[in-house]
mmCIF file of C-alpha atoms in Angstrom:
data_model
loop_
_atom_site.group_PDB
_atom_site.id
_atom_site.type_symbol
_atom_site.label_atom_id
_atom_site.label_comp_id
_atom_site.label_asym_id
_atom_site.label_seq_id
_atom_site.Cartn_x
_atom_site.Cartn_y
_atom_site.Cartn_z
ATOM 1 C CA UNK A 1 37.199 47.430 38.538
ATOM 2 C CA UNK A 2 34.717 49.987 36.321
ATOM 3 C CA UNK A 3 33.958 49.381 33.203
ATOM 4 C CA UNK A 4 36.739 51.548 31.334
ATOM 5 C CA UNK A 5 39.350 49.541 33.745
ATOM 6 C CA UNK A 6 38.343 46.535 32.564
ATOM 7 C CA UNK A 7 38.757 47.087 29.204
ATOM 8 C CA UNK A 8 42.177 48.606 29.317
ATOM 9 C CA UNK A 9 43.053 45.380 31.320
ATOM 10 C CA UNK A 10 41.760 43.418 28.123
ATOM 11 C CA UNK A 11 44.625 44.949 26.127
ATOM 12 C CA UNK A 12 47.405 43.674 28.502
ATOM 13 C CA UNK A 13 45.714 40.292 29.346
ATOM 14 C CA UNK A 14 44.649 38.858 26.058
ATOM 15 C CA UNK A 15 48.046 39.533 24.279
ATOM 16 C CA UNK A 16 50.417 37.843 27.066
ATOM 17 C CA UNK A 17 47.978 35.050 26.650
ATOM 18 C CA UNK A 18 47.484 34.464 23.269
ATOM 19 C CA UNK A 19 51.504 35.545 23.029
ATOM 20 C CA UNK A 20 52.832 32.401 25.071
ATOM 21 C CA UNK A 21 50.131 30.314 23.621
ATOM 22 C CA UNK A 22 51.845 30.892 20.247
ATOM 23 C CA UNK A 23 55.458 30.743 22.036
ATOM 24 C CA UNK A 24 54.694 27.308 23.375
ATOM 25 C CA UNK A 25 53.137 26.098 20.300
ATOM 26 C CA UNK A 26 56.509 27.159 18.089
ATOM 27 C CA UNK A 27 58.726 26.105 20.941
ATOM 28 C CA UNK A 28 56.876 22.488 20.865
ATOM 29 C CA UNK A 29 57.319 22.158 16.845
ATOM 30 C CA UNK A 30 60.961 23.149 16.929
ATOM 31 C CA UNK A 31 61.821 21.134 19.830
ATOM 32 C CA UNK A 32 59.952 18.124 19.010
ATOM 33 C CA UNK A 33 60.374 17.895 15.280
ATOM 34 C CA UNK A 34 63.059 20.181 13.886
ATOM 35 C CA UNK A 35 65.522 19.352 16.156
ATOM 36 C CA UNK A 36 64.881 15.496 15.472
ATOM 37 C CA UNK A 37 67.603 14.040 13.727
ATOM 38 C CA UNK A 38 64.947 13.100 10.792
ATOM 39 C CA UNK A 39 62.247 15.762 10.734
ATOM 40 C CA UNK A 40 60.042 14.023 8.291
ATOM 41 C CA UNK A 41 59.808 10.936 10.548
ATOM 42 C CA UNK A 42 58.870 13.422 13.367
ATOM 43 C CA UNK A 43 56.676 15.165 11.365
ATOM 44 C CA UNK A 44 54.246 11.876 10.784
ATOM 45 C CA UNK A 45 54.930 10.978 14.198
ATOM 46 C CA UNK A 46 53.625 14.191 16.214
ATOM 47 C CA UNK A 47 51.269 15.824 13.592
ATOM 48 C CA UNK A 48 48.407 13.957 14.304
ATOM 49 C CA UNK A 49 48.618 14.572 18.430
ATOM 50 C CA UNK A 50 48.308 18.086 16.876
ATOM 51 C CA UNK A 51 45.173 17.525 15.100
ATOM 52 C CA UNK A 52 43.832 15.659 18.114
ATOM 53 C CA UNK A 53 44.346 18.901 19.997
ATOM 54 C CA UNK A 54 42.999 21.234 17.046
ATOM 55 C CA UNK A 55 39.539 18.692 17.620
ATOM 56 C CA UNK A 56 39.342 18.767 21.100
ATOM 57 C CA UNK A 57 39.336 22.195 21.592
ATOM 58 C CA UNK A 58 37.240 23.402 18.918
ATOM 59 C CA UNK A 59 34.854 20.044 20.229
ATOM 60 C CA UNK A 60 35.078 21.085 23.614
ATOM 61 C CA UNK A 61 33.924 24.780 23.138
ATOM 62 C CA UNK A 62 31.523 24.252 21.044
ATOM 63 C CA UNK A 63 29.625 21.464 23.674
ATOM 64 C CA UNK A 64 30.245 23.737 26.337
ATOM 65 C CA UNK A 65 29.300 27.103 25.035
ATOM 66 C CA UNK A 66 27.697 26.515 21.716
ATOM 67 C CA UNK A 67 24.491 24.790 22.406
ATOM 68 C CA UNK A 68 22.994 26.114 25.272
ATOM 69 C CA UNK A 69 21.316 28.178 22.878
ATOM 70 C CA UNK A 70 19.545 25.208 20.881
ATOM 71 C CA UNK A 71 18.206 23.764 24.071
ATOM 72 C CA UNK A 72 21.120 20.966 24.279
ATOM 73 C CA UNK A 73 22.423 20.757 27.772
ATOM 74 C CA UNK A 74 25.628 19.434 28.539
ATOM 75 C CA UNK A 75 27.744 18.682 31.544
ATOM 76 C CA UNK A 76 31.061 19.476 31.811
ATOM 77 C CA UNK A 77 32.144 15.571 31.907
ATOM 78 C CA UNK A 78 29.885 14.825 28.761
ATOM 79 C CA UNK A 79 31.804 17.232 27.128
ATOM 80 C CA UNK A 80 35.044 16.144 27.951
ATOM 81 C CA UNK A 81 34.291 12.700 27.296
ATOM 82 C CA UNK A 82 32.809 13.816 23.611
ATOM 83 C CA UNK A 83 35.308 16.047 22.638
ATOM 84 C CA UNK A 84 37.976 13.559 23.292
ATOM 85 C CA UNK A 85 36.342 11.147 21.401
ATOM 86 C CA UNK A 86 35.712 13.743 18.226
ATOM 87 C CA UNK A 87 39.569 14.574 18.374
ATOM 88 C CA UNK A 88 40.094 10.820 18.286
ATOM 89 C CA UNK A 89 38.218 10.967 15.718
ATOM 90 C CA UNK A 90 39.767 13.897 13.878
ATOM 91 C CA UNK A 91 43.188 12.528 14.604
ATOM 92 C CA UNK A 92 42.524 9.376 12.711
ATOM 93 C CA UNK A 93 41.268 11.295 9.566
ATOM 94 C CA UNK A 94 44.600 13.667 9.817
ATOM 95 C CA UNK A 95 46.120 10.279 9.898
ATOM 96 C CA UNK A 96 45.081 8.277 7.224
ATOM 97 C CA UNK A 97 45.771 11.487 5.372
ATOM 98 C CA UNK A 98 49.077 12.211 6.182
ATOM 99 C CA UNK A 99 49.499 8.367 5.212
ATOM 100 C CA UNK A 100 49.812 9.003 1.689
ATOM 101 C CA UNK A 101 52.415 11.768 1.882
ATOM 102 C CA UNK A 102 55.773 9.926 0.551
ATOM 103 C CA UNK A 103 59.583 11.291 1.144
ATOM 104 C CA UNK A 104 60.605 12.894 -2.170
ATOM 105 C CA UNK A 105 64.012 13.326 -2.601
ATOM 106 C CA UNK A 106 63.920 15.581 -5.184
ATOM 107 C CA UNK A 107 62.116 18.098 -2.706
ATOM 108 C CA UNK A 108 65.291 18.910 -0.812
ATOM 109 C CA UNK A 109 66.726 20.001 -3.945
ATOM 110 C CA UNK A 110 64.299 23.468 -3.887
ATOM 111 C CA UNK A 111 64.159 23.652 0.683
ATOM 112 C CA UNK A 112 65.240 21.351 3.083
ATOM 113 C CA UNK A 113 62.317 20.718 5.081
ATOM 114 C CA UNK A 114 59.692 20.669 1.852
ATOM 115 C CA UNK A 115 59.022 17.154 3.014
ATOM 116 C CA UNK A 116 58.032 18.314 6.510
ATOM 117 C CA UNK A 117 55.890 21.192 5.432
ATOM 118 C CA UNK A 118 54.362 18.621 3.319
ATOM 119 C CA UNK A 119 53.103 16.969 6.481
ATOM 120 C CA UNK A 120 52.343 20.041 7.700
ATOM 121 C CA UNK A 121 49.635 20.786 5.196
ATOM 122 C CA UNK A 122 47.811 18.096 6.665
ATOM 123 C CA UNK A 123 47.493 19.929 10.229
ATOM 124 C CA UNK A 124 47.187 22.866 8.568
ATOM 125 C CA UNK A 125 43.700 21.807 6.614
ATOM 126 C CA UNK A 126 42.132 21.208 9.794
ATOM 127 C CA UNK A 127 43.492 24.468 11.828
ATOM 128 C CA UNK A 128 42.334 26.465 8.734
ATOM 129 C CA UNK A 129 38.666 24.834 9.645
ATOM 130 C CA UNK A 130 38.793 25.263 13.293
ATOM 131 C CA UNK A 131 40.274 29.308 12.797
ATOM 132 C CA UNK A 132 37.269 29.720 9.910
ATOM 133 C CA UNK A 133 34.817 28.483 12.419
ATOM 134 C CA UNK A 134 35.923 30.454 15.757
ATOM 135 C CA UNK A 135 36.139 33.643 13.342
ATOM 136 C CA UNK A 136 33.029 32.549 11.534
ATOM 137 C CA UNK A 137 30.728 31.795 14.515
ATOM 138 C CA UNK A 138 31.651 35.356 15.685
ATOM 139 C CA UNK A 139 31.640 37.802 12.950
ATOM 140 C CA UNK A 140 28.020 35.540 12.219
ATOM 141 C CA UNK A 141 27.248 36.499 15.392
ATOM 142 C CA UNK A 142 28.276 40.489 15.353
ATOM 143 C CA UNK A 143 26.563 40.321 11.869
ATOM 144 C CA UNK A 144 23.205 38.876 12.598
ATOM 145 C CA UNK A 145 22.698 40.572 16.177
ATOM 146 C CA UNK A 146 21.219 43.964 15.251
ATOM 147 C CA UNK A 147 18.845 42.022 12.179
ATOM 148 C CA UNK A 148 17.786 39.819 15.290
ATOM 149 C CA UNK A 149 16.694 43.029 17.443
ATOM 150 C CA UNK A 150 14.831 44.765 14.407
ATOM 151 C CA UNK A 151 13.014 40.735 13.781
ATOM 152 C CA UNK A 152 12.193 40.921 17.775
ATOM 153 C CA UNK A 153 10.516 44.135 17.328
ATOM 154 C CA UNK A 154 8.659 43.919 14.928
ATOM 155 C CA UNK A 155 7.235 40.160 15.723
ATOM 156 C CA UNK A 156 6.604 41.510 19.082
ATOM 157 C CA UNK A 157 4.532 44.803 17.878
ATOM 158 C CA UNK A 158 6.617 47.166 18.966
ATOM 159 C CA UNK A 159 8.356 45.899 22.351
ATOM 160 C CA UNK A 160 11.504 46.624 22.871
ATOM 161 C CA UNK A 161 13.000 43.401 25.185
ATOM 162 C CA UNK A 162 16.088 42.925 27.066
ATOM 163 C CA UNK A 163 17.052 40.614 24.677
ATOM 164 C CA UNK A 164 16.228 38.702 21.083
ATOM 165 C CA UNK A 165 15.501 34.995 20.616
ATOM 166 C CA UNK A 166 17.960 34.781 16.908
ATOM 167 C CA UNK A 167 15.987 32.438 14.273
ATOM 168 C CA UNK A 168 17.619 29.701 12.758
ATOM 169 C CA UNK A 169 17.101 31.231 9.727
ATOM 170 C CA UNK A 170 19.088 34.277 10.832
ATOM 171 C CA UNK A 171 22.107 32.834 11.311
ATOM 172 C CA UNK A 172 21.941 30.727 8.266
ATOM 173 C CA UNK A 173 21.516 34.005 6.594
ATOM 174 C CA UNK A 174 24.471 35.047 8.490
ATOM 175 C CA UNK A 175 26.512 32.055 7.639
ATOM 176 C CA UNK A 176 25.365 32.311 3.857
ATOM 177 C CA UNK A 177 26.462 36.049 3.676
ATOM 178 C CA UNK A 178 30.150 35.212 4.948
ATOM 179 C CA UNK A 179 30.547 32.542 2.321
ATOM 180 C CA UNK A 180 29.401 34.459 -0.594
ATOM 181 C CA UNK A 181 31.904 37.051 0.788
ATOM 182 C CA UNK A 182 34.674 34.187 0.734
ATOM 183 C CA UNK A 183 33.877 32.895 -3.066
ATOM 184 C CA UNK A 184 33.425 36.304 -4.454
ATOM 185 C CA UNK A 185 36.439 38.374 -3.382
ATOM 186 C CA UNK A 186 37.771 36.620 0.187
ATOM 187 C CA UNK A 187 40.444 35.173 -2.264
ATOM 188 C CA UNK A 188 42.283 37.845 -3.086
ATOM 189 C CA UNK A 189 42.682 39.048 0.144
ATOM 190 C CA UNK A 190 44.069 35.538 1.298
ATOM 191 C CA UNK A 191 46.240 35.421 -1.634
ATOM 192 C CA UNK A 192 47.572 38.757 -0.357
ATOM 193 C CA UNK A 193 48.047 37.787 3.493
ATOM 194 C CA UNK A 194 49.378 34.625 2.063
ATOM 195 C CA UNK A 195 52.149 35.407 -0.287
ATOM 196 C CA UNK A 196 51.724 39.128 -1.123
ATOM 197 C CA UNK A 197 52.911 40.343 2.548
ATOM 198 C CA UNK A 198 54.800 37.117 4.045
ATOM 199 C CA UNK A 199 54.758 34.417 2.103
ATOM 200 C CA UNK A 200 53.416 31.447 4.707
ATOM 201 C CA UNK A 201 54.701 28.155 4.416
ATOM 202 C CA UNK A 202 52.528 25.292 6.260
ATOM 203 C CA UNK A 203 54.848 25.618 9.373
ATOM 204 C CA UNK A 204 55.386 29.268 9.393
ATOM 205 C CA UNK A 205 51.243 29.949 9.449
ATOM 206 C CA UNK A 206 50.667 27.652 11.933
ATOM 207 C CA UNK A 207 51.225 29.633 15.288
ATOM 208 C CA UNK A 208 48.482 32.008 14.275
ATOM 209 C CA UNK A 209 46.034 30.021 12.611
ATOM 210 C CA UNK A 210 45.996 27.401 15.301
ATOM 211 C CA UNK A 211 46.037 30.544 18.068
ATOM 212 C CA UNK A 212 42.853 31.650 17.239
ATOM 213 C CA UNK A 213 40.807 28.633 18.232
ATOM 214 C CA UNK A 214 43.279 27.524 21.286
ATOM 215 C CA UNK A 215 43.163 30.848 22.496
ATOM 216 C CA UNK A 216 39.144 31.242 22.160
ATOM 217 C CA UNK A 217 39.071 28.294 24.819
ATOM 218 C CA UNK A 218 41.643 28.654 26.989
ATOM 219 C CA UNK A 219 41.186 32.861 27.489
ATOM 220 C CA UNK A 220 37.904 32.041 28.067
ATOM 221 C CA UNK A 221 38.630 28.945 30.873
ATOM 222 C CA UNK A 222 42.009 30.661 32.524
ATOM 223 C CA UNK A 223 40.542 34.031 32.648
ATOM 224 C CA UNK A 224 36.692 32.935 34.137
ATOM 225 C CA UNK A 225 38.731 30.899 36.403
ATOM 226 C CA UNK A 226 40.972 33.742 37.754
ATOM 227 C CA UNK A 227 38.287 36.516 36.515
ATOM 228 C CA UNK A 228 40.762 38.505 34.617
ATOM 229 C CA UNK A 229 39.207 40.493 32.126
ATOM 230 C CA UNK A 230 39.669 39.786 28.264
ATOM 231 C CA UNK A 231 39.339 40.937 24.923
ATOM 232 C CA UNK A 232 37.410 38.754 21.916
#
């Protein structure tokens, strides 16, 4: 497959992918907690298996793609075995959180399942972190890549190399630059993606948010694995 085949194969691949990664998700949270005869016991109940998930997976890609670069090698079984204990780990902090959420029975009085979504904002504190840092880690990465070339040149006199050692310092830059963004006008446009085009309750956003990081790993795993070409 040339190159132009294998993106157009990218646009087919990575939406039925991250598609019925989203469709199981919603299908799970319906089944499993809506259809329960008391949703708010449900709720507390499954929640934190999906924070356990949310840490794995952000856990597990970042052992066994994100440090290669800082000299820390990992095998695949370390990783496992960390990244099951960080979810653990995660899952009891989503946990003792979700702990302190009461039923109020004045909530039904405005929505029906206000308790649930409630719960829900626990989960959907730690998706928001894992989506921040897959998106993050990348547009860092698309930011800081040409500012790493021009630093490689001119440290090297001149020589233009196959490819740029990126400073610490870079990406910190990089990182920096994205948060500034964030405090000084990356509120307004969540406020409009939040309630200015759909409004997003805790439940309703979590399908994408929690995509994004699930789909980072498992496109990556499913489509080495089968070598199907994707799209990040």
């Amino acid at each position: 497959m040339g190159a132009v085949g294998t993106i157009a194969a990218s646009w087919v691949v990575s939406p039925l992918l991250a598609g019925t990664i989203g469709f199981v998700l919603f299908k799970s949270v319906h089944y499993l907690i809506f259809e329960d005869d008391n949703p708010f016991a449900a709720a507390k109940r499954y929640v934190p298996g999906y924070v356990f998930l949310v840490g794995f997976i952000v856990s597990m890609v970042t052992l066994t793609k994100g440090l290669s670069h800082v000299g820390l090698e990992l095998t695949f079984n370390q990783s496992l075995l960390l990244s099951i204990l960080l979810g653990g780990v995660i899952m009891g902090i989503g946990w003792l959180m979700q702990r302190r959420i009461k039923f109020e029975h004045n909530a039904k009085d405005h929505f029906s399942y206000a308790n649930v979504e409630r719960v829900f904002g626990v989960l959907m504190i730690f998706t928001a972190c894992a989506m921040a840092f897959a998106h993050g880690s990348n547009d860092v990465a698309n930011a800081v890549g040409p500012l790493a070339a021009v630093i490689s040149v001119v440290q090297t006199g001149g020589e233009i190399g196959g490819s740029a050692l990126v400073p610490w310092w870079v990406l910190v830059l990089g990182g920096g630059g994205i948060v500034v963004g964030l405090v000084t006008y990356g509120h307004k446009v969540i406020a409009t993606v939040g309630t200015g085009i759909t409004e997003l309750t805790p439940v309703a956003a979590l399908p994408p948010r929690w995509r994004r990081p699930r789909r980072w790993y498992w496109r990556q795993a499913l489509a080495c694995r089968f070598q199907r070409p994707i799209r990040w």
